[in-house]
Every structure is written in C-alpha cells, then in structure tokens.
PDB file of C-alpha atoms in Angstrom:
ATOM      1  CA  GLU K 255       0.000   0.000   0.000  1.00 55.00           C
ATOM      2  CA  SER K 256       3.046   2.278   0.365  1.00 69.00           C
ATOM      3  CA  TYR K 257       4.096   1.793  -3.270  1.00 88.00           C
ATOM      4  CA  VAL K 258       5.417   5.281  -4.134  1.00 87.00           C
ATOM      5  CA  PHE K 259       7.141   6.575  -7.257  1.00 88.00           C
ATOM      6  CA  ASN K 260       8.541  10.098  -7.715  1.00 86.00           C
ATOM      7  CA  GLY K 261       6.947  11.046  -4.414  1.00 89.00           C
ATOM      8  CA  LYS K 262       3.430  10.017  -5.493  1.00 91.00           C
ATOM      9  CA  PRO K 263       1.524   6.939  -4.289  1.00 92.00           C
ATOM     10  CA  LEU K 264       0.655   4.365  -6.947  1.00 94.00           C
ATOM     11  CA  LEU K 265      -1.726   2.315  -4.796  1.00 94.00           C
ATOM     12  CA  ALA K 266      -4.784   3.400  -2.834  1.00 93.00           C
ATOM     13  CA  SER K 267      -5.403  -0.081  -1.387  1.00 94.00           C
ATOM     14  CA  PRO K 268      -3.381  -3.309  -1.283  1.00 93.00           C
ATOM     15  CA  LEU K 269      -3.749  -6.212  -3.690  1.00 95.00           C
ATOM     16  CA  VAL K 270      -6.369  -8.691  -2.496  1.00 96.00           C
ATOM     17  CA  PRO K 271      -7.190 -12.114  -3.989  1.00 98.00           C
ATOM     18  CA  ASN K 272     -10.584 -12.045  -5.699  1.00 98.00           C
ATOM     19  CA  PHE K 273     -12.767 -15.017  -6.630  1.00 98.00           C
ATOM     20  CA  TRP K 274     -16.025 -13.184  -7.333  1.00 98.00           C
ATOM     21  CA  ARG K 275     -17.640 -11.012  -9.971  1.00 98.00           C
ATOM     22  CA  ALA K 276     -20.528  -8.575  -9.780  1.00 98.00           C
ATOM     23  CA  PRO K 277     -23.294 -10.835 -11.152  1.00 97.00           C
ATOM     24  CA  ILE K 278     -24.302 -10.223 -14.757  1.00 97.00           C
ATOM     25  CA  ASP K 279     -27.854 -10.703 -16.011  1.00 95.00           C
ATOM     26  CA  ASN K 280     -27.059 -14.242 -17.218  1.00 95.00           C
ATOM     27  CA  ASP K 281     -25.642 -15.097 -13.776  1.00 96.00           C
ATOM     28  CA  ASN K 282     -28.824 -14.017 -12.064  1.00 95.00           C
ATOM     29  CA  GLY K 283     -30.871 -15.952 -14.589  1.00 95.00           C
ATOM     30  CA  ASN K 284     -29.075 -19.235 -13.899  1.00 95.00           C
ATOM     31  CA  GLY K 285     -28.748 -18.791 -10.144  1.00 96.00           C
ATOM     32  CA  MET K 286     -24.984 -18.218 -10.078  1.00 97.00           C
ATOM     33  CA  PRO K 287     -25.020 -16.022  -6.921  1.00 97.00           C
ATOM     34  CA  ARG K 288     -26.742 -18.822  -5.034  1.00 97.00           C
ATOM     35  CA  ARG K 289     -24.766 -21.713  -6.548  1.00 97.00           C
ATOM     36  CA  LEU K 290     -21.314 -20.120  -6.318  1.00 98.00           C
ATOM     37  CA  GLY K 291     -21.904 -17.622  -3.515  1.00 97.00           C
ATOM     38  CA  ALA K 292     -19.417 -19.350  -1.208  1.00 97.00           C
ATOM     39  CA  TRP K 293     -16.657 -17.567  -3.155  1.00 98.00           C
ATOM     40  CA  ARG K 294     -18.099 -14.065  -2.749  1.00 97.00           C
ATOM     41  CA  ASN K 295     -16.056 -13.039   0.310  1.00 96.00           C
ATOM     42  CA  ALA K 296     -13.394 -15.744   0.207  1.00 96.00           C
ATOM     43  CA  GLY K 297     -10.678 -13.312  -0.877  1.00 96.00           C
ATOM     44  CA  PRO K 298     -11.317 -10.308   1.375  1.00 94.00           C
ATOM     45  CA  ASN K 299     -12.127 -12.541   4.374  1.00 95.00           C
ATOM     46  CA  ARG K 300      -9.141 -14.852   4.029  1.00 96.00           C
ATOM     47  CA  THR K 301      -7.227 -15.679   7.206  1.00 97.00           C
ATOM     48  CA  VAL K 302      -3.493 -15.028   6.921  1.00 96.00           C
ATOM     49  CA  LYS K 303      -1.591 -17.935   8.459  1.00 97.00           C
ATOM     50  CA  THR K 304       2.051 -17.170   7.700  1.00 97.00           C
ATOM     51  CA  VAL K 305       4.124 -14.319   6.274  1.00 97.00           C
ATOM     52  CA  LYS K 306       7.761 -14.929   5.391  1.00 98.00           C
ATOM     53  CA  ALA K 307      10.316 -12.407   4.091  1.00 97.00           C
ATOM     54  CA  GLU K 308      13.702 -13.400   2.696  1.00 97.00           C
ATOM     55  CA  GLN K 309      16.612 -11.629   1.045  1.00 97.00           C
ATOM     56  CA  VAL K 310      17.135 -13.528  -2.211  1.00 95.00           C
ATOM     57  CA  GLU K 311      19.808 -11.253  -3.677  1.00 94.00           C
ATOM     58  CA  PRO K 312      21.313  -7.941  -2.499  1.00 94.00           C
ATOM     59  CA  GLN K 313      18.531  -6.079  -4.356  1.00 94.00           C
ATOM     60  CA  ILE K 314      15.774  -8.702  -4.342  1.00 97.00           C
ATOM     61  CA  VAL K 315      13.394  -9.415  -1.466  1.00 97.00           C
ATOM     62  CA  ARG K 316      10.715 -12.104  -1.550  1.00 98.00           C
ATOM     63  CA  VAL K 317       7.653 -11.974   0.690  1.00 97.00           C
ATOM     64  CA  THR K 318       5.388 -15.031   0.872  1.00 98.00           C
ATOM     65  CA  ALA K 319       1.933 -14.852   2.448  1.00 97.00           C
ATOM     66  CA  GLU K 320      -0.188 -17.958   2.944  1.00 98.00           C
ATOM     67  CA  ALA K 321      -3.840 -17.654   3.901  1.00 98.00           C
ATOM     68  CA  GLY K 322      -6.749 -19.936   4.554  1.00 97.00           C
ATOM     69  CA  ILE K 323      -9.981 -19.337   2.675  1.00 96.00           C
ATOM     70  CA  SER K 324     -13.454 -20.223   3.826  1.00 94.00           C
ATOM     71  CA  VAL K 325     -14.484 -22.381   0.847  1.00 96.00           C
ATOM     72  CA  GLY K 326     -14.113 -26.127   1.340  1.00 94.00           C
ATOM     73  CA  LYS K 327     -11.847 -27.503   4.048  1.00 93.00           C
ATOM     74  CA  ASN K 328      -8.240 -26.349   4.519  1.00 93.00           C
ATOM     75  CA  SER K 329      -8.310 -24.441   1.218  1.00 97.00           C
ATOM     76  CA  ILE K 330      -5.258 -22.237   0.742  1.00 97.00           C
ATOM     77  CA  CYS K 331      -4.426 -19.044  -1.150  1.00 98.00           C
ATOM     78  CA  LYS K 332      -0.722 -18.256  -1.422  1.00 98.00           C
ATOM     79  CA  THR K 333       0.763 -15.023  -2.765  1.00 98.00           C
ATOM     80  CA  VAL K 334       4.461 -14.424  -3.398  1.00 98.00           C
ATOM     81  CA  TYR K 335       5.757 -10.872  -3.908  1.00 97.00           C
ATOM     82  CA  THR K 336       9.252 -10.603  -5.384  1.00 97.00           C
ATOM     83  CA  VAL K 337      10.418  -7.010  -4.932  1.00 96.00           C
ATOM     84  CA  TYR K 338      13.338  -5.696  -6.999  1.00 96.00           C
ATOM     85  CA  GLY K 339      15.523  -2.690  -6.287  1.00 93.00           C
ATOM     86  CA  SER K 340      14.314  -1.221  -9.591  1.00 91.00           C
ATOM     87  CA  GLY K 341      10.828  -0.871  -8.097  1.00 92.00           C
ATOM     88  CA  ASP K 342       9.436  -3.826 -10.047  1.00 96.00           C
ATOM     89  CA  VAL K 343       7.245  -6.259  -8.111  1.00 97.00           C
ATOM     90  CA  VAL K 344       6.421  -9.719  -9.479  1.00 98.00           C
ATOM     91  CA  VAL K 345       3.213 -11.084  -7.963  1.00 98.00           C
ATOM     92  CA  GLU K 346       2.477 -14.808  -8.119  1.00 98.00           C
ATOM     93  CA  THR K 347      -0.825 -16.021  -6.701  1.00 98.00           C
ATOM     94  CA  ALA K 348      -2.000 -19.599  -6.287  1.00 98.00           C
ATOM     95  CA  VAL K 349      -5.235 -21.045  -4.966  1.00 98.00           C
ATOM     96  CA  ASP K 350      -5.728 -24.650  -3.885  1.00 98.00           C
ATOM     97  CA  PRO K 351      -9.374 -25.504  -3.081  1.00 97.00           C
ATOM     98  CA  GLN K 352      -9.573 -28.571  -0.869  1.00 95.00           C
ATOM     99  CA  GLY K 353     -12.542 -30.629   0.275  1.00 91.00           C
ATOM    100  CA  GLY K 354     -15.608 -32.109  -1.354  1.00 88.00           C
ATOM    101  CA  ASN K 355     -18.541 -30.463  -3.104  1.00 91.00           C
ATOM    102  CA  ILE K 356     -16.727 -27.186  -3.742  1.00 96.00           C
ATOM    103  CA  PRO K 357     -18.439 -24.994  -6.361  1.00 97.00           C
ATOM    104  CA  MET K 358     -16.562 -23.735  -9.393  1.00 98.00           C
ATOM    105  CA  LEU K 359     -14.861 -20.339  -9.161  1.00 98.00           C
ATOM    106  CA  PRO K 360     -16.584 -17.337 -10.765  1.00 98.00           C
ATOM    107  CA  ARG K 361     -13.160 -15.706 -11.085  1.00 98.00           C
ATOM    108  CA  PHE K 362      -9.528 -16.042 -10.062  1.00 98.00           C
ATOM    109  CA  GLY K 363      -7.545 -12.843  -9.820  1.00 98.00           C
ATOM    110  CA  MET K 364      -6.285  -9.944  -7.736  1.00 98.00           C
ATOM    111  CA  GLN K 365      -8.018  -6.630  -7.084  1.00 98.00           C
ATOM    112  CA  MET K 366      -6.648  -3.306  -5.872  1.00 97.00           C
ATOM    113  CA  ALA K 367      -7.385   0.406  -6.047  1.00 97.00           C
ATOM    114  CA  VAL K 368      -5.183   3.175  -7.423  1.00 97.00           C
ATOM    115  CA  PRO K 369      -5.493   6.945  -6.965  1.00 97.00           C
ATOM    116  CA  GLY K 370      -8.115   8.578  -9.166  1.00 97.00           C
ATOM    117  CA  ARG K 371      -5.496  10.695 -10.929  1.00 97.00           C
ATOM    118  CA  LEU K 372      -4.421   7.549 -12.844  1.00 98.00           C
ATOM    119  CA  ASP K 373      -7.420   7.813 -15.147  1.00 98.00           C
ATOM    120  CA  LYS K 374      -5.912   6.975 -18.543  1.00 98.00           C
ATOM    121  CA  LEU K 375      -5.842   3.310 -19.555  1.00 98.00           C
ATOM    122  CA  THR K 376      -3.494   1.903 -22.194  1.00 98.00           C
ATOM    123  CA  TRP K 377      -3.314  -1.799 -22.981  1.00 98.00           C
ATOM    124  CA  LEU K 378      -1.872  -4.300 -25.447  1.00 98.00           C
ATOM    125  CA  GLY K 379      -4.499  -6.980 -25.875  1.00 98.00           C
ATOM    126  CA  ARG K 380      -7.941  -7.514 -27.332  1.00 98.00           C
ATOM    127  CA  GLY K 381     -10.208  -4.520 -27.828  1.00 97.00           C
ATOM    128  CA  PRO K 382     -11.274  -1.843 -28.098  1.00 97.00           C
ATOM    129  CA  HIS K 383     -14.595  -3.029 -26.636  1.00 96.00           C
ATOM    130  CA  GLU K 384     -14.952  -5.398 -23.699  1.00 97.00           C
ATOM    131  CA  THR K 385     -14.125  -9.034 -24.371  1.00 98.00           C
ATOM    132  CA  HIS K 386     -14.562 -12.210 -22.330  1.00 97.00           C
ATOM    133  CA  TRP K 387     -13.299 -15.789 -22.324  1.00 97.00           C
ATOM    134  CA  ASP K 388     -16.252 -16.879 -24.493  1.00 97.00           C
ATOM    135  CA  ARG K 389     -16.680 -13.517 -26.243  1.00 96.00           C
ATOM    136  CA  ARG K 390     -13.215 -12.515 -27.414  1.00 95.00           C
ATOM    137  CA  THR K 391     -12.692 -13.434 -31.072  1.00 94.00           C
ATOM    138  CA  GLY K 392     -14.533 -10.263 -32.109  1.00 94.00           C
ATOM    139  CA  GLY K 393     -11.910  -8.130 -30.344  1.00 97.00           C
ATOM    140  CA  ALA K 394      -8.862  -7.493 -32.501  1.00 98.00           C
ATOM    141  CA  PHE K 395      -5.477  -7.751 -30.820  1.00 98.00           C
ATOM    142  CA  GLY K 396      -3.790  -4.358 -30.708  1.00 98.00           C
ATOM    143  CA  LEU K 397      -2.602  -1.357 -28.698  1.00 98.00           C
ATOM    144  CA  TYR K 398      -5.486   0.708 -27.317  1.00 98.00           C
ATOM    145  CA  SER K 399      -5.824   3.764 -25.117  1.00 98.00           C
ATOM    146  CA  GLY K 400      -8.590   5.834 -23.550  1.00 98.00           C
ATOM    147  CA  THR K 401      -9.900   7.142 -20.255  1.00 98.00           C
ATOM    148  CA  VAL K 402     -11.142   4.824 -17.544  1.00 98.00           C
ATOM    149  CA  GLU K 403     -14.626   6.248 -18.063  1.00 98.00           C
ATOM    150  CA  GLU K 404     -14.482   5.329 -21.755  1.00 98.00           C
ATOM    151  CA  ASN K 405     -13.555   1.746 -20.915  1.00 98.00           C
ATOM    152  CA  ILE K 406     -16.487   0.817 -18.740  1.00 97.00           C
ATOM    153  CA  HIS K 407     -19.772  -0.373 -20.188  1.00 95.00           C
ATOM    154  CA  THR K 408     -22.873   1.162 -18.662  1.00 93.00           C
ATOM    155  CA  TYR K 409     -25.394  -1.652 -18.668  1.00 95.00           C
ATOM    156  CA  VAL K 410     -28.971  -0.717 -17.803  1.00 93.00           C
ATOM    157  CA  ARG K 411     -28.613  -2.784 -14.630  1.00 96.00           C
ATOM    158  CA  PRO K 412     -25.121  -2.249 -13.153  1.00 97.00           C
ATOM    159  CA  GLN K 413     -22.997  -5.414 -13.319  1.00 97.00           C
ATOM    160  CA  GLU K 414     -19.545  -6.741 -14.161  1.00 98.00           C
ATOM    161  CA  ASN K 415     -18.211  -4.857 -17.178  1.00 98.00           C
ATOM    162  CA  GLY K 416     -15.233  -3.634 -19.151  1.00 98.00           C
ATOM    163  CA  ASN K 417     -13.145  -6.814 -19.196  1.00 98.00           C
ATOM    164  CA  LYS K 418     -10.224  -6.975 -21.656  1.00 98.00           C
ATOM    165  CA  SER K 419      -8.907 -10.428 -22.615  1.00 98.00           C
ATOM    166  CA  ASP K 420      -5.445 -11.703 -23.586  1.00 98.00           C
ATOM    167  CA  VAL K 421      -3.683  -8.589 -22.282  1.00 98.00           C
ATOM    168  CA  ARG K 422       0.115  -8.582 -22.531  1.00 98.00           C
ATOM    169  CA  TRP K 423       0.416  -5.371 -20.539  1.00 98.00           C
ATOM    170  CA  MET K 424      -1.660  -2.443 -19.334  1.00 98.00           C
ATOM    171  CA  ALA K 425      -0.861   0.976 -17.901  1.00 98.00           C
ATOM    172  CA  LEU K 426      -2.760   3.512 -15.827  1.00 98.00           C
ATOM    173  CA  THR K 427      -1.265   6.981 -16.066  1.00 98.00           C
ATOM    174  CA  ASP K 428      -1.965  10.556 -14.968  1.00 97.00           C
ATOM    175  CA  LYS K 429      -2.046  13.826 -16.921  1.00 97.00           C
ATOM    176  CA  ASP K 430       1.769  13.860 -16.975  1.00 96.00           C
ATOM    177  CA  GLY K 431       1.954  10.355 -18.436  1.00 97.00           C
ATOM    178  CA  ALA K 432       3.333   8.809 -15.232  1.00 97.00           C
ATOM    179  CA  GLY K 433       1.804   5.894 -13.398  1.00 97.00           C
ATOM    180  CA  LEU K 434       1.792   2.120 -13.132  1.00 98.00           C
ATOM    181  CA  ILE K 435       2.259  -0.711 -15.626  1.00 98.00           C
ATOM    182  CA  ALA K 436       1.016  -4.261 -15.070  1.00 98.00           C
ATOM    183  CA  VAL K 437       2.607  -6.929 -17.260  1.00 98.00           C
ATOM    184  CA  GLY K 438       1.089 -10.380 -17.767  1.00 98.00           C
ATOM    185  CA  MET K 439       3.444 -13.324 -17.453  1.00 97.00           C
ATOM    186  CA  PRO K 440       2.427 -14.181 -20.118  1.00 97.00           C
ATOM    187  CA  THR K 441      -1.098 -12.670 -20.213  1.00 98.00           C
ATOM    188  CA  ILE K 442      -3.827 -11.411 -17.897  1.00 98.00           C
ATOM    189  CA  ASP K 443      -7.420 -10.258 -18.151  1.00 98.00           C
ATOM    190  CA  ILE K 444      -8.050  -6.739 -16.870  1.00 98.00           C
ATOM    191  CA  SER K 445     -10.821  -4.295 -16.062  1.00 98.00           C
ATOM    192  CA  VAL K 446     -10.837  -0.848 -14.452  1.00 98.00           C
ATOM    193  CA  TRP K 447     -13.762   1.005 -12.888  1.00 98.00           C
ATOM    194  CA  PRO K 448     -14.292   4.464 -11.344  1.00 98.00           C
ATOM    195  CA  TYR K 449     -16.338   2.715  -8.621  1.00 98.00           C
ATOM    196  CA  THR K 450     -16.061  -0.459  -6.542  1.00 98.00           C
ATOM    197  CA  MET K 451     -17.422  -3.962  -6.992  1.00 97.00           C
ATOM    198  CA  ALA K 452     -19.615  -3.344  -3.954  1.00 97.00           C
ATOM    199  CA  ASP K 453     -21.052  -0.314  -5.779  1.00 98.00           C
ATOM    200  CA  LEU K 454     -21.871  -2.534  -8.783  1.00 97.00           C
ATOM    201  CA  GLU K 455     -23.623  -5.086  -6.618  1.00 96.00           C
ATOM    202  CA  LYS K 456     -25.585  -2.498  -4.635  1.00 97.00           C
ATOM    203  CA  ALA K 457     -26.815  -0.325  -7.497  1.00 97.00           C
ATOM    204  CA  THR K 458     -29.993  -1.321  -9.326  1.00 95.00           C
ATOM    205  CA  HIS K 459     -29.993   1.600 -11.790  1.00 95.00           C
ATOM    206  CA  ILE K 460     -27.276   3.503 -13.658  1.00 93.00           C
ATOM    207  CA  HIS K 461     -27.783   6.734 -11.718  1.00 94.00           C
ATOM    208  CA  GLU K 462     -27.027   4.898  -8.459  1.00 96.00           C
ATOM    209  CA  LEU K 463     -23.432   4.200  -9.482  1.00 97.00           C
ATOM    210  CA  PRO K 464     -21.117   6.717  -7.770  1.00 97.00           C
ATOM    211  CA  ARG K 465     -17.791   7.996  -9.013  1.00 97.00           C
ATOM    212  CA  ARG K 466     -15.077   7.406  -6.429  1.00 97.00           C
ATOM    213  CA  ASP K 467     -11.775   9.225  -5.951  1.00 97.00           C
ATOM    214  CA  THR K 468     -10.036   5.897  -6.529  1.00 98.00           C
ATOM    215  CA  ILE K 469     -10.050   3.462  -9.457  1.00 98.00           C
ATOM    216  CA  THR K 470     -10.708  -0.242  -8.964  1.00 98.00           C
ATOM    217  CA  VAL K 471      -8.268  -2.426 -10.897  1.00 98.00           C
ATOM    218  CA  ASN K 472      -8.842  -6.117 -11.623  1.00 98.00           C
ATOM    219  CA  LEU K 473      -5.770  -8.100 -12.702  1.00 98.00           C
ATOM    220  CA  ASP K 474      -7.121 -11.574 -13.341  1.00 98.00           C
ATOM    221  CA  TYR K 475      -6.026 -14.996 -14.380  1.00 98.00           C
ATOM    222  CA  ARG K 476      -9.528 -15.341 -15.767  1.00 98.00           C
ATOM    223  CA  GLN K 477     -13.230 -15.176 -14.956  1.00 97.00           C
ATOM    224  CA  MET K 478     -15.866 -17.620 -16.141  1.00 98.00           C
ATOM    225  CA  GLY K 479     -17.484 -16.901 -19.488  1.00 97.00           C
ATOM    226  CA  VAL K 480     -20.618 -14.781 -19.710  1.00 96.00           C
ATOM    227  CA  GLY K 481     -22.716 -17.572 -21.257  1.00 94.00           C
ATOM    228  CA  GLY K 482     -25.821 -16.204 -22.917  1.00 89.00           C
ATOM    229  CA  ASP K 483     -27.548 -19.056 -24.767  1.00 91.00           C
ATOM    230  CA  ASN K 484     -30.438 -17.489 -22.903  1.00 90.00           C
ATOM    231  CA  SER K 485     -30.729 -15.242 -19.847  1.00 83.00           C
ATOM    232  CA  TRP K 486     -33.222 -17.252 -17.816  1.00 88.00           C
ATOM    233  CA  GLY K 487     -31.465 -20.484 -16.891  1.00 92.00           C
ATOM    234  CA  ALA K 488     -28.755 -21.503 -19.360  1.00 94.00           C
ATOM    235  CA  ARG K 489     -25.343 -21.830 -17.736  1.00 95.00           C
ATOM    236  CA  THR K 490     -21.918 -20.961 -19.127  1.00 96.00           C
ATOM    237  CA  HIS K 491     -20.539 -23.736 -21.346  1.00 97.00           C
ATOM    238  CA  PRO K 492     -18.249 -26.040 -19.301  1.00 97.00           C
ATOM    239  CA  GLU K 493     -15.137 -25.240 -21.357  1.00 98.00           C
ATOM    240  CA  TYR K 494     -15.412 -21.605 -20.204  1.00 98.00           C
ATOM    241  CA  THR K 495     -15.674 -22.302 -16.492  1.00 98.00           C
ATOM    242  CA  LEU K 496     -13.191 -22.612 -13.613  1.00 98.00           C
ATOM    243  CA  PRO K 497     -13.720 -25.957 -11.838  1.00 98.00           C
ATOM    244  CA  ALA K 498     -12.566 -26.137  -8.221  1.00 97.00           C
ATOM    245  CA  LYS K 499      -8.926 -27.166  -8.657  1.00 97.00           C
ATOM    246  CA  PRO K 500      -5.508 -25.527  -8.148  1.00 98.00           C
ATOM    247  CA  TYR K 501      -4.683 -22.453 -10.251  1.00 98.00           C
ATOM    248  CA  LYS K 502      -1.782 -20.015 -10.291  1.00 98.00           C
ATOM    249  CA  TYR K 503      -0.627 -17.093 -12.390  1.00 98.00           C
ATOM    250  CA  ARG K 504       1.898 -14.229 -12.373  1.00 98.00           C
ATOM    251  CA  PHE K 505       2.144 -10.587 -13.341  1.00 98.00           C
ATOM    252  CA  ARG K 506       4.604  -7.747 -12.787  1.00 98.00           C
ATOM    253  CA  LEU K 507       3.947  -4.235 -11.495  1.00 97.00           C
ATOM    254  CA  THR K 508       6.289  -1.530 -12.777  1.00 96.00           C
ATOM    255  CA  PRO K 509       6.331   2.209 -11.978  1.00 97.00           C
ATOM    256  CA  TYR K 510       6.371   4.303 -15.129  1.00 97.00           C
ATOM    257  CA  ASP K 511       7.445   7.791 -16.115  1.00 96.00           C
ATOM    258  CA  PRO K 512       7.722   9.112 -19.708  1.00 97.00           C
ATOM    259  CA  LYS K 513      11.424   9.746 -19.039  1.00 96.00           C
ATOM    260  CA  LEU K 514      11.883   5.963 -19.034  1.00 96.00           C
ATOM    261  CA  GLY K 515      11.022   5.865 -22.733  1.00 96.00           C
ATOM    262  CA  ASP K 516       8.505   3.883 -24.736  1.00 97.00           C
ATOM    263  CA  MET K 517       5.865   2.279 -22.533  1.00 97.00           C
ATOM    264  CA  GLY K 518       5.923  -0.977 -24.483  1.00 96.00           C
ATOM    265  CA  ARG K 519       9.681  -1.248 -24.200  1.00 97.00           C
ATOM    266  CA  VAL K 520       9.505  -0.734 -20.441  1.00 97.00           C
ATOM    267  CA  ALA K 521       6.849  -3.449 -20.215  1.00 97.00           C
ATOM    268  CA  ARG K 522       9.043  -5.861 -22.206  1.00 95.00           C
ATOM    269  CA  ARG K 523      12.277  -5.291 -20.317  1.00 92.00           C
ATOM    270  CA  ARG K 524      13.863  -8.236 -18.547  1.00 90.00           C
ATOM    271  CA  LEU K 525      14.342  -8.200 -14.835  1.00 88.00           C
ATOM    272  CA  PRO K 526      17.859  -8.701 -13.455  1.00 76.00           C
TER     273      PRO K 526
END
C-alpha cells in the first residue's frame, strides 16, 4: 500500500485475492449467486496464516503470504511478492481448493485500487470493446488507449463490465503520463472502474453508481465466461468455467514515467 514513485503513491489499497464477480444478467438468470456464492467473500475474508520475508539477492526481497480461505476444508491461497531494487514487483498467486462439493470459481484474480489521478488506460491486448473468455474473437489484438470512463460499459442494470482479454500489458497513467504498468506473465485479463465492486452489486440503476476518488483495478487470471444461450437459466458452457482445482498465475507491477522511454519497451524489459 506504500508503493510510491517520484513522491506520489501508486496504490490506494493493497492487492487482495478475488474469486467473485458482480453478477451479470445471465448469472442471475441461472442462479450463479446462489450456486457459487461461497466464493463471494473468500478473498477479502481470508485468514493469513504465515508471512515470510527473505533476502534472495542484495537487491531482491521475496515476501510469501499464505492464507486460509473459507471455501471447502483447509483451502489455501498463497501469494508471493518478489520485490526488486528497480521498483518492479512480481506477484504470483496460487489457490488450492480442498474438500468435497466445492463450487466452481466465478473468477480467479487480484483486485486493488489506485489513486483517481491515474485515469488513462493503455493496454496491449484484445479490444477496443470489452471481451470475455467466451466472447473474445470479435476483439482485434492491438494497442489501445482511452480514459477509464471510456472503458467501462454502462449496462442498464449495473454489473460486471469492461473486461479486456489476452492482455500482454496495461498501464494507468496521470495527466503527466506517469503511473503504473502491469505486465502479464504471459497474459492477464483486466478491467478498471471508477467505482467499486460493492457499488456494482448495490446499485440497481445507472444513476445509483457513484464515481469514487479511486479506481478499482482487476488483474485476473480469468473469470468464467458470460454464457448467454439465454438469460433465464442456461449456464456458461463447461469449457469456459473454472472448476474447483488448483490455479496459479503471475504478473509484474512496474512504476512508469515518460522519461523511461517507450511504454511498451519498459513493459518488455527483462528483470535482473
């Protein structure tokens, strides 16, 4: 949470594992909140069991946090932060659901908030519109940029929105072009909102969605597909779901300033 670059904070809240999504119309139609609701608070309400810090190299520190989650029995979420002297942080998160009759995961990812000044989004991935695991071939792969406000989708009933698939890297920057880059290792799914997930779940109409002074950032391994064969009972096709089994993924956070040069080159650089 104290991630600072050039005297300015880059985070407004720490990274938290996230296994939930603000239910979409199809989810409500097929009973997803009831069927998979055990995952709703599993990330925020995890119980940290151990935290270990070690000096790997003179300029590399690794912090490992292991937490229990409330789904199943003895289920574990483990996050490893490898912090480099350059300011780069590699985040590796793994979840291991254990026990019987565990529902599939709506999502597996990490969520955080950044200061509202970082309101320009740039990404290399599918776009420019939102894409999903089962709705992505219509999004051409390319380099896209726009404001956070331009990259949400205002559905009549507020719900999960704005996802970008197959993202190699993304950046959130301020009016001076400085900010934070997140790099998939190799890819991530992303979304950014000027409100929180709780706001999405609470609001029943567009005008009830506030605009916060922070931006919610989702850096995901993946979320289940949106389905849509119909909106009154059909479930997401099995090949676009996340069965309850171990998953892990990695991404890198990198502070950015235009003085460092081309954003893409900074995202592609190799760590020492």
